[in-house]
mmCIF file of C-alpha atoms in Angstrom:
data_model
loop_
_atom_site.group_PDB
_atom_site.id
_atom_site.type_symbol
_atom_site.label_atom_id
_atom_site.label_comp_id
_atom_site.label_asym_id
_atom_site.label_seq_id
_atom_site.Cartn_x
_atom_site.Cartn_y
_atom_site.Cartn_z
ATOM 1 C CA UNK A 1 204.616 209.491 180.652
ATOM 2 C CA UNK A 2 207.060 207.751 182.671
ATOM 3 C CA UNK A 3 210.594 209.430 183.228
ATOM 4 C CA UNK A 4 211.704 208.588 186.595
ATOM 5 C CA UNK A 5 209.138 206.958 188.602
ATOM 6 C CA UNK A 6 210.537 204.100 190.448
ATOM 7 C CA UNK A 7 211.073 202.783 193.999
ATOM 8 C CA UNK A 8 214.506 203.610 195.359
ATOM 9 C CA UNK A 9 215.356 201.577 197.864
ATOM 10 C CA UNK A 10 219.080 200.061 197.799
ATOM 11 C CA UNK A 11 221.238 198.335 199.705
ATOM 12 C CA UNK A 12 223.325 201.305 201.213
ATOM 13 C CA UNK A 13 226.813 199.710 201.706
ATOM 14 C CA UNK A 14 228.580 196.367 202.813
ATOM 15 C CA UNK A 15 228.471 194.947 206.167
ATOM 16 C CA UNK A 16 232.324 194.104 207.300
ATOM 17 C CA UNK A 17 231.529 193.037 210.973
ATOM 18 C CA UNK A 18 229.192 193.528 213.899
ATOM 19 C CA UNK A 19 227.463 197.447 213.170
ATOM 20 C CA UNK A 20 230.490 198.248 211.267
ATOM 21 C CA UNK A 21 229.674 199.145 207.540
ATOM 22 C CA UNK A 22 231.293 200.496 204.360
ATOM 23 C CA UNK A 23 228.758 203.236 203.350
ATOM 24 C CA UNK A 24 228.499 203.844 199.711
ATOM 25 C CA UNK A 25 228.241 207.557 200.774
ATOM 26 C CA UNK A 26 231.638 207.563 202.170
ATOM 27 C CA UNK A 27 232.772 205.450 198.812
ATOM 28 C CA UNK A 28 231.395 208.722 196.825
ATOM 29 C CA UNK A 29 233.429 211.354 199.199
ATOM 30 C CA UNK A 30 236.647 208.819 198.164
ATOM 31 C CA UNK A 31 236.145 209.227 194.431
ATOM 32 C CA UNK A 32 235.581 213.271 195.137
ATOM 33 C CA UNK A 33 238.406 213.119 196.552
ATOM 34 C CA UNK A 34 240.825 211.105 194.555
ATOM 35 C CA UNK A 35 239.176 212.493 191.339
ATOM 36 C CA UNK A 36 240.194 215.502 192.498
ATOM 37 C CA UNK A 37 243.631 215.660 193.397
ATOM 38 C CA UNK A 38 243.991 213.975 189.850
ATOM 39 C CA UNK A 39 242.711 217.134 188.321
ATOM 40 C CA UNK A 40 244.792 219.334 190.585
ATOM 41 C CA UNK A 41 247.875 217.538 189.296
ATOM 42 C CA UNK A 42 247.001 217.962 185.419
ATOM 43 C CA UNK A 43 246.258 221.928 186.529
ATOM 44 C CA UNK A 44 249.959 221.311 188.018
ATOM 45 C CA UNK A 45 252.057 219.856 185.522
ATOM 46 C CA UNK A 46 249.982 222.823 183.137
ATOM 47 C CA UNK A 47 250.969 225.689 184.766
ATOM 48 C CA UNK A 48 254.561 224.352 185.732
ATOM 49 C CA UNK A 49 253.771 224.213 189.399
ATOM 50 C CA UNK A 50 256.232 221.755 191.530
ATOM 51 C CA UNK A 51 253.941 218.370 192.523
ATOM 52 C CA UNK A 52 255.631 218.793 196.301
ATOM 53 C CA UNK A 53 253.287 220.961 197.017
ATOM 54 C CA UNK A 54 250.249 218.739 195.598
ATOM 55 C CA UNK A 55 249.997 216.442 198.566
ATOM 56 C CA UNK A 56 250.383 218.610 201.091
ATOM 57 C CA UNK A 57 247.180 221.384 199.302
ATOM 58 C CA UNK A 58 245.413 217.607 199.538
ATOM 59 C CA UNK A 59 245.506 217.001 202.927
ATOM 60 C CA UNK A 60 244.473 220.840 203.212
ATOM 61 C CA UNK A 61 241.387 219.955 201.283
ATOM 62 C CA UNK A 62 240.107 216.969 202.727
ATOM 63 C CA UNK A 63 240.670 218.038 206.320
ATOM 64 C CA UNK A 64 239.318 221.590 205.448
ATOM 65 C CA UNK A 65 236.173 220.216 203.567
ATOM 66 C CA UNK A 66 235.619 217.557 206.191
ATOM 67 C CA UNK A 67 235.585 219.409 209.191
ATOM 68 C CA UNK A 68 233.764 222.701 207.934
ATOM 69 C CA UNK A 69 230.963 220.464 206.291
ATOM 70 C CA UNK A 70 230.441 218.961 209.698
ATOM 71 C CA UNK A 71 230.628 221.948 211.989
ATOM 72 C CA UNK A 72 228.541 223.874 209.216
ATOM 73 C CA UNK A 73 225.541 220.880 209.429
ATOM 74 C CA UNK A 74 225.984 221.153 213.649
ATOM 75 C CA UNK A 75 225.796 224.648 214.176
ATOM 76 C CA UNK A 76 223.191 225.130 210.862
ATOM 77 C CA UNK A 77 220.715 222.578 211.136
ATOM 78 C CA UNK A 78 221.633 219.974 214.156
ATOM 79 C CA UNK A 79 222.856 222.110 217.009
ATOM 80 C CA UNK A 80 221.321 219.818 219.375
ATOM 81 C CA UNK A 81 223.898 217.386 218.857
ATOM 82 C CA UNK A 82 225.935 219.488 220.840
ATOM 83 C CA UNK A 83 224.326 218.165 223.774
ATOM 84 C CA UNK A 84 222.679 215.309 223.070
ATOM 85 C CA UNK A 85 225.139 213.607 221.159
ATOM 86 C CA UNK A 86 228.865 215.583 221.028
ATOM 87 C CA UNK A 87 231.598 213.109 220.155
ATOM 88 C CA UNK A 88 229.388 212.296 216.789
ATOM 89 C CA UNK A 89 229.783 215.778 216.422
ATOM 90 C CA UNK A 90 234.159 215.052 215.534
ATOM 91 C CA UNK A 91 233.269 210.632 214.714
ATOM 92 C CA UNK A 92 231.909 208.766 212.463
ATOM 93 C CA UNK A 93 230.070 206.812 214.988
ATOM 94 C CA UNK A 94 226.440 207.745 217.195
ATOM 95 C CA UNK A 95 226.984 206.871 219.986
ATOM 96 C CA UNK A 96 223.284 208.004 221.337
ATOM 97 C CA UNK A 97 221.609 204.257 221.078
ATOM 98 C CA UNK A 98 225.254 202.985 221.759
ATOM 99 C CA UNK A 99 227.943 202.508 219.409
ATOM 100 C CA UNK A 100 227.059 202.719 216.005
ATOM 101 C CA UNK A 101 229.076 203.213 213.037
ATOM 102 C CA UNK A 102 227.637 205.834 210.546
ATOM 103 C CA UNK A 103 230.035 207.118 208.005
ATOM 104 C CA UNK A 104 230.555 210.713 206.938
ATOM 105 C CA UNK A 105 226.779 211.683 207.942
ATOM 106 C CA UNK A 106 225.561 215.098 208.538
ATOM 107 C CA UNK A 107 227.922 217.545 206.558
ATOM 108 C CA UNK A 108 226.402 220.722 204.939
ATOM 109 C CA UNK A 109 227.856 222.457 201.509
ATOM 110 C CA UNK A 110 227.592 225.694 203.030
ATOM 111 C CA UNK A 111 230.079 224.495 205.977
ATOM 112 C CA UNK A 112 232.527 222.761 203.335
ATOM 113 C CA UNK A 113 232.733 226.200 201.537
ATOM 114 C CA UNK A 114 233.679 227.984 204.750
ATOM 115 C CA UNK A 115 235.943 225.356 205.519
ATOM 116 C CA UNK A 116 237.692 224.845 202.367
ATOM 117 C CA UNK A 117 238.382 228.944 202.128
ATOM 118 C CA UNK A 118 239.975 228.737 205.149
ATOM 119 C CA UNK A 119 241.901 225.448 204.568
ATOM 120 C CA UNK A 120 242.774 227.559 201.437
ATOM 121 C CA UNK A 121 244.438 230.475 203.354
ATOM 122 C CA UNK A 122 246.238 228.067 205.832
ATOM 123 C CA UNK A 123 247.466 226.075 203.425
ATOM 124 C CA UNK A 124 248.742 229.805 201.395
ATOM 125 C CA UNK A 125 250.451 230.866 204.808
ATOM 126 C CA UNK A 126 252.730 227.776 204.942
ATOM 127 C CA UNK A 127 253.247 227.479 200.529
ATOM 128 C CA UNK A 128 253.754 230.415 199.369
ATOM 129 C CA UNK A 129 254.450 229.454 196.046
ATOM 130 C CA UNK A 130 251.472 231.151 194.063
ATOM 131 C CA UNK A 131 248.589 233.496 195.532
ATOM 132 C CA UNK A 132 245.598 232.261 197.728
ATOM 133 C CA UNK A 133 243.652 233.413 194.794
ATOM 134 C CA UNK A 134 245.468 231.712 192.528
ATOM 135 C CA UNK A 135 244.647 228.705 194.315
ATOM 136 C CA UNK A 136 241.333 229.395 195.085
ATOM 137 C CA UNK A 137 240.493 229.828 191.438
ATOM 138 C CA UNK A 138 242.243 226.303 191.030
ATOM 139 C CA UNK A 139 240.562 225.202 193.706
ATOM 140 C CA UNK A 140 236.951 225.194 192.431
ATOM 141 C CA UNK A 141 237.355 223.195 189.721
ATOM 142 C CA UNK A 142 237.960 219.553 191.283
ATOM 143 C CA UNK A 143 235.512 220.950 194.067
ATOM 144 C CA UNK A 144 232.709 221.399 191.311
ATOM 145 C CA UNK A 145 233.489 217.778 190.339
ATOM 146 C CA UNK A 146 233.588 216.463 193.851
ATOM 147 C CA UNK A 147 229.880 217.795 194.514
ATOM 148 C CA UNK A 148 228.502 215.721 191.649
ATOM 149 C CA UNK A 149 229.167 212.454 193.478
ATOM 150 C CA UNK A 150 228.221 213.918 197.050
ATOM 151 C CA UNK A 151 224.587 214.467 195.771
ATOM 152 C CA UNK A 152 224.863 211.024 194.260
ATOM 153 C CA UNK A 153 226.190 209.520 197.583
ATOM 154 C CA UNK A 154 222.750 211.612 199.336
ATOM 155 C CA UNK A 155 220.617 209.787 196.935
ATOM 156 C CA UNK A 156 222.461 206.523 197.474
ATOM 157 C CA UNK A 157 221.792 207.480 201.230
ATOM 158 C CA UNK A 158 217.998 208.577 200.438
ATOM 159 C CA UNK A 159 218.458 211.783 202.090
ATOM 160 C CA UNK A 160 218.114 215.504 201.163
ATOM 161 C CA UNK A 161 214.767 214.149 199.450
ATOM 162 C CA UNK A 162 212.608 216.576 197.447
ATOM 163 C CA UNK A 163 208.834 217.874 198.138
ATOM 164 C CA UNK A 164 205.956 215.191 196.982
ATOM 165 C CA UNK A 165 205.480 215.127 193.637
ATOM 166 C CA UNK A 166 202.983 214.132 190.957
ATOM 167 C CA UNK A 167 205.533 214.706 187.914
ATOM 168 C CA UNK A 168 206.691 212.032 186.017
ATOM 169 C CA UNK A 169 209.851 212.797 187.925
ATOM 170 C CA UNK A 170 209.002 211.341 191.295
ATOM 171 C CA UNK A 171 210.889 208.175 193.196
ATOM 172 C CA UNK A 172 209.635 207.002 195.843
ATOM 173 C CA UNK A 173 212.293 206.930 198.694
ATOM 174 C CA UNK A 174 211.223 203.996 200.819
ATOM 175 C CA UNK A 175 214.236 203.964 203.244
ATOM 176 C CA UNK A 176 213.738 207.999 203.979
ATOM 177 C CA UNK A 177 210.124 207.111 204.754
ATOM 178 C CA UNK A 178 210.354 204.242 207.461
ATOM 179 C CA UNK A 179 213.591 204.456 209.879
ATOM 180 C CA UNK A 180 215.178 201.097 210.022
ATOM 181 C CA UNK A 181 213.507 200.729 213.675
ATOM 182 C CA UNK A 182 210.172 201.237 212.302
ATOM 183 C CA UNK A 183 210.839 198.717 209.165
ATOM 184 C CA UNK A 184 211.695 195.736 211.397
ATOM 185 C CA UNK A 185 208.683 196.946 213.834
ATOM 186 C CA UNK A 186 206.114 197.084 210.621
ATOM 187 C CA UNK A 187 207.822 193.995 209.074
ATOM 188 C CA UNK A 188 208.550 191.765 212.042
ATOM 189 C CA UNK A 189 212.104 191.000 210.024
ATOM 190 C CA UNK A 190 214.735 191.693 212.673
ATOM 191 C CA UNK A 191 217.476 191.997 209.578
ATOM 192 C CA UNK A 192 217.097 195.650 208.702
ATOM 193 C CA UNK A 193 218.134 195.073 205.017
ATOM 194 C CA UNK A 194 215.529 192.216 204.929
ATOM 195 C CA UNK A 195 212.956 194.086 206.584
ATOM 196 C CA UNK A 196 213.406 196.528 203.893
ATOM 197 C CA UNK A 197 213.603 194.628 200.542
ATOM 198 C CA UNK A 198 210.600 192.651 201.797
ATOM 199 C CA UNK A 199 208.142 195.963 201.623
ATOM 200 C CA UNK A 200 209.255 195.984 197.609
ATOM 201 C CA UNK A 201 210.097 192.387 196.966
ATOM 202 C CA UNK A 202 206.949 190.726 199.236
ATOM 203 C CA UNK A 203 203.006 191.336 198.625
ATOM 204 C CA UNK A 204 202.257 190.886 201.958
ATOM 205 C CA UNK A 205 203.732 194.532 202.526
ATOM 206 C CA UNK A 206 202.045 196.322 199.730
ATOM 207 C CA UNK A 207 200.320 198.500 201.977
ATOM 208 C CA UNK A 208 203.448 200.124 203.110
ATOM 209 C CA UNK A 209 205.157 200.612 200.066
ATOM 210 C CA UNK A 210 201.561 202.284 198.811
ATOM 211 C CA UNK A 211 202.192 204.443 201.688
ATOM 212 C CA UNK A 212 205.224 205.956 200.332
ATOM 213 C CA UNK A 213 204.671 209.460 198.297
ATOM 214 C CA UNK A 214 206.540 210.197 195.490
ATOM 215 C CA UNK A 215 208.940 212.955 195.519
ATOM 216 C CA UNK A 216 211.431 214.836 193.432
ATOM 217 C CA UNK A 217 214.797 213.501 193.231
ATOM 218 C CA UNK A 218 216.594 216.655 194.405
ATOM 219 C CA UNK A 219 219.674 215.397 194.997
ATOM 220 C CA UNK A 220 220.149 214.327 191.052
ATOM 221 C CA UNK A 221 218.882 217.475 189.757
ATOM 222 C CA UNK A 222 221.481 218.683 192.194
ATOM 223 C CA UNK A 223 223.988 216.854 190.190
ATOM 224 C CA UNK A 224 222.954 216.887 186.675
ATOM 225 C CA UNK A 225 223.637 220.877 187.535
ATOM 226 C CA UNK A 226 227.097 220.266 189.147
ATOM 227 C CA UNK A 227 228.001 218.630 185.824
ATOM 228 C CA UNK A 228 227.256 221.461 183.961
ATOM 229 C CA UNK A 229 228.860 223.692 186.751
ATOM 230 C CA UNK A 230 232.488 221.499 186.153
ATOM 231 C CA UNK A 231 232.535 221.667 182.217
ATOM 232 C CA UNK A 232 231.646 225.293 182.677
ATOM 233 C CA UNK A 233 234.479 226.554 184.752
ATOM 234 C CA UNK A 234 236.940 223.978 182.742
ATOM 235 C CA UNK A 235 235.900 225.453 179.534
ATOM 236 C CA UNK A 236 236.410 228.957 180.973
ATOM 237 C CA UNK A 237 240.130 227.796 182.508
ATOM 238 C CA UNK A 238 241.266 226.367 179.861
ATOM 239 C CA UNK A 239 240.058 228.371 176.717
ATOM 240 C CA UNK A 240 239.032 232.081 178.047
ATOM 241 C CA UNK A 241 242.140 234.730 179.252
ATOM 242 C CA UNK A 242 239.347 234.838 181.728
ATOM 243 C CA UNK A 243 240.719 231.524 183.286
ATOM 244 C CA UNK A 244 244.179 233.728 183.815
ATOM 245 C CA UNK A 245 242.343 236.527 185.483
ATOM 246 C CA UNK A 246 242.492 236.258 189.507
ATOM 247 C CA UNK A 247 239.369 236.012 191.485
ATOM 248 C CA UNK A 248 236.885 235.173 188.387
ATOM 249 C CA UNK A 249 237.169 231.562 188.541
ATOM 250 C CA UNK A 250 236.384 231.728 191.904
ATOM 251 C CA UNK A 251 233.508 234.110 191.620
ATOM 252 C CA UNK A 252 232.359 232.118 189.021
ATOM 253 C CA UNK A 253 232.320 228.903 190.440
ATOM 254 C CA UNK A 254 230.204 230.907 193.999
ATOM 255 C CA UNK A 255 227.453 232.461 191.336
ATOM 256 C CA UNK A 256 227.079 228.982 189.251
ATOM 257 C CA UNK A 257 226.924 226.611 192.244
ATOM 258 C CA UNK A 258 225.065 228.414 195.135
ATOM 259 C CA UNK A 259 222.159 229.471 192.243
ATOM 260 C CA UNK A 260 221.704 225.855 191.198
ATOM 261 C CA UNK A 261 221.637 225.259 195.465
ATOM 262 C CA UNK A 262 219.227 227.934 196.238
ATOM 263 C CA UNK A 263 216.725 226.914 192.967
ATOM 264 C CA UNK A 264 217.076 223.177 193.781
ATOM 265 C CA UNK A 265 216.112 223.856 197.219
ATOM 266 C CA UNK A 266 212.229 224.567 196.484
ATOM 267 C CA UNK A 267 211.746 221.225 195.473
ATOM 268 C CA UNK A 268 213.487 220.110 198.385
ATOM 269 C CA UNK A 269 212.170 219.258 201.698
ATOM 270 C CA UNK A 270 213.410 221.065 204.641
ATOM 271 C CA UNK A 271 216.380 219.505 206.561
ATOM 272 C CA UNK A 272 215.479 221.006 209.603
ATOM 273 C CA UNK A 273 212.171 221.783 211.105
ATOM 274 C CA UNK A 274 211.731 225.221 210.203
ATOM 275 C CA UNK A 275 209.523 227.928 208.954
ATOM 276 C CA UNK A 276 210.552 229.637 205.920
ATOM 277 C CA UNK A 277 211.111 233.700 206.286
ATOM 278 C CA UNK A 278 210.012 235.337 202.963
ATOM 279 C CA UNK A 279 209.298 231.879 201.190
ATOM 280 C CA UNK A 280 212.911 231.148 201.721
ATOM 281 C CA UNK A 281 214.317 228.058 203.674
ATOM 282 C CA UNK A 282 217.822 228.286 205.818
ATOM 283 C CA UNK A 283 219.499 226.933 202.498
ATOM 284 C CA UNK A 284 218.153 229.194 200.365
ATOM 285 C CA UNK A 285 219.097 232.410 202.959
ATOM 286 C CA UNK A 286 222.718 230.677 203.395
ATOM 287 C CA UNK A 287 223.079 230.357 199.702
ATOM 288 C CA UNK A 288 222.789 234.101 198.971
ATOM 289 C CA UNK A 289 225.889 235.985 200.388
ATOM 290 C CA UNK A 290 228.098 233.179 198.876
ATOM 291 C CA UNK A 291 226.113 234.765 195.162
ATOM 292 C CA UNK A 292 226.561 237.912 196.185
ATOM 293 C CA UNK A 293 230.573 237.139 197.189
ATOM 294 C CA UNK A 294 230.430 235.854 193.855
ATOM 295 C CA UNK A 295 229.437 238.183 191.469
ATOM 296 C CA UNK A 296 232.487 240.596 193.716
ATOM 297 C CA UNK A 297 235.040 238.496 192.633
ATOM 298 C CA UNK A 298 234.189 237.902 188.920
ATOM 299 C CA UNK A 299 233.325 241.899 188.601
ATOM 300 C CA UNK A 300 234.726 243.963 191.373
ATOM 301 C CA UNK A 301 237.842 242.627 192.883
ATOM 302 C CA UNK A 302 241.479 243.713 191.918
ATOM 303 C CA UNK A 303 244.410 241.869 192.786
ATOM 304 C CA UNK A 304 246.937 244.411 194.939
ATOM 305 C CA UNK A 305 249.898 242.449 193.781
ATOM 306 C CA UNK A 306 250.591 240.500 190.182
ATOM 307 C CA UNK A 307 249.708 236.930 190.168
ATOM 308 C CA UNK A 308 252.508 234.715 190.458
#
């Protein structure tokens, strides 16, 4: 039985000029983010809410998201760019084997949540139009829908690749296995891309591709969940009075999301080199107070004030 089981490796974006690229990855974060400030407006115009202030909770969000996704990968899982390799830390570019353009690389979930709660509360100090609740429970929704097409843009990217696998699940992730140096090295093809196709397009390199495990596509069990995630919380916004009830969205959308995260993430290989404390991975350990933050907001929590 054959559901998945296929060799993924694509072409990863469009050259423009010299090492500058369009990654496919960074075309995903776009859609995220246009996607959802169109769902933030139709929440808008719904509850009567002035569109001024749409543009402005925008910029909030992609700022917030972008920076605390790659501070929380740095200081998480890659600290050592802090010395090694600091201005990639801020840039899309490495600049460790000289200039190199890379795209939005390197950003962790758990980093984007920190960031985008405290974009949130920013944001609330300066428009003080509804609650920072109210907008956090807002908030979730077009985030739940932007997370669907950042796992896609990981698979795209062939990273944040699952365990090997003998399930008729697996893909083989050719471009995760050999680093573009070692492809042209193996190959002898000095065009990266080339050097690539030719271990799935040319006989000659059979031995490599045969080399290649399979593994569980993580990253789209990732976002088959995230799916469900979305049309949960919209169902719950739009036809529950719990939609209406500040803090549960919120809590909602923390439970949902961070227990898909920490069950995805034993099929998943490690992103760091580490040794897992009680069977648990850094992930997994990161993923828990965010359920636990969760299940406060949905069941504990009381507004001190009336919503808006």
């Amino acid at each position: 039985m054959f559901l998945l089981k296929f060799d993924w490796n694509p072409v990863s974006g469009i050259d423009i000029i010299g090492n500058f690229k369009i990654h496919f990855y960074s075309v995903m974060w776009i859609i995220a983010f246009l996607l959802g400030w169109q769902i933030m407006k139709r929440i808008f115009i719904r509850e009567k809410v002035k569109l001024e202030y749409l543009d402005p909770l925008f910029l909030y969000t992609v700022l917030a998201t972008l920076i605390g996704a790659r501070l929380g990968h740095v200081l998480f899982y890659q600290a050592e760019l802090i010395k090694e390799d600091f201005f990639s830390i801020f840039l899309p570019f490495s600049f460790k084997n000289g200039i190199e353009f890379t795209g939005f690389q390197g950003l962790a979930s758990h980093g984007a949540a920190i960031g985008i709660i405290t974009g949130m509360y920013l944001y609330r100090r300066k428009y003080k139009y509804k609650t920072l609740m109210w907008i956090l429970d807002r908030i979730v929704i077009p985030v739940a829908s932007g997370a669907i097409f950042i796992r896609i843009g990981n698979f795209i990217n062939s990273e944040i690749i699952g365990k090997i696998t003998d399930s008729p699940l697996g893909v083989r992730f050719i471009q995760d296995e050999y680093s573009k140096y070692e492809i042209v090295k193996l190959t002898g093809i000095n065009k990266v891309q080339e050097a690539y196709m030719a271990v799935t397009n040319n006989p000659q390199f059979s031995n490599l591709l045969e080399a290649v495990p399979y593994r569980h596509p993580a990253q789209l069990y990732e976002s088959f969940c995230y799916i469900i995630v979305f049309l949960i919380l919209v169902w719950v916004y739009l036809k529950t009075n719990k939609g209406q009830q500040e803090g549960f969205l919120f809590g909602l959308f923390l439970v949902f999301l961070w227990t898909v995260r920490f069950f995805v993430e034993f099929v998943k290989e490690a992103q760091v080199d580490e040794r897992a404390t009680w069977a648990l991975n850094t992930g997994q350990w990161l993923s828990i107070p965010f359920i636990l933050l969760g299940f406060y907001f949905m069941f504990v929590y009381k507004p001190k004030h009336k919503v808006a």
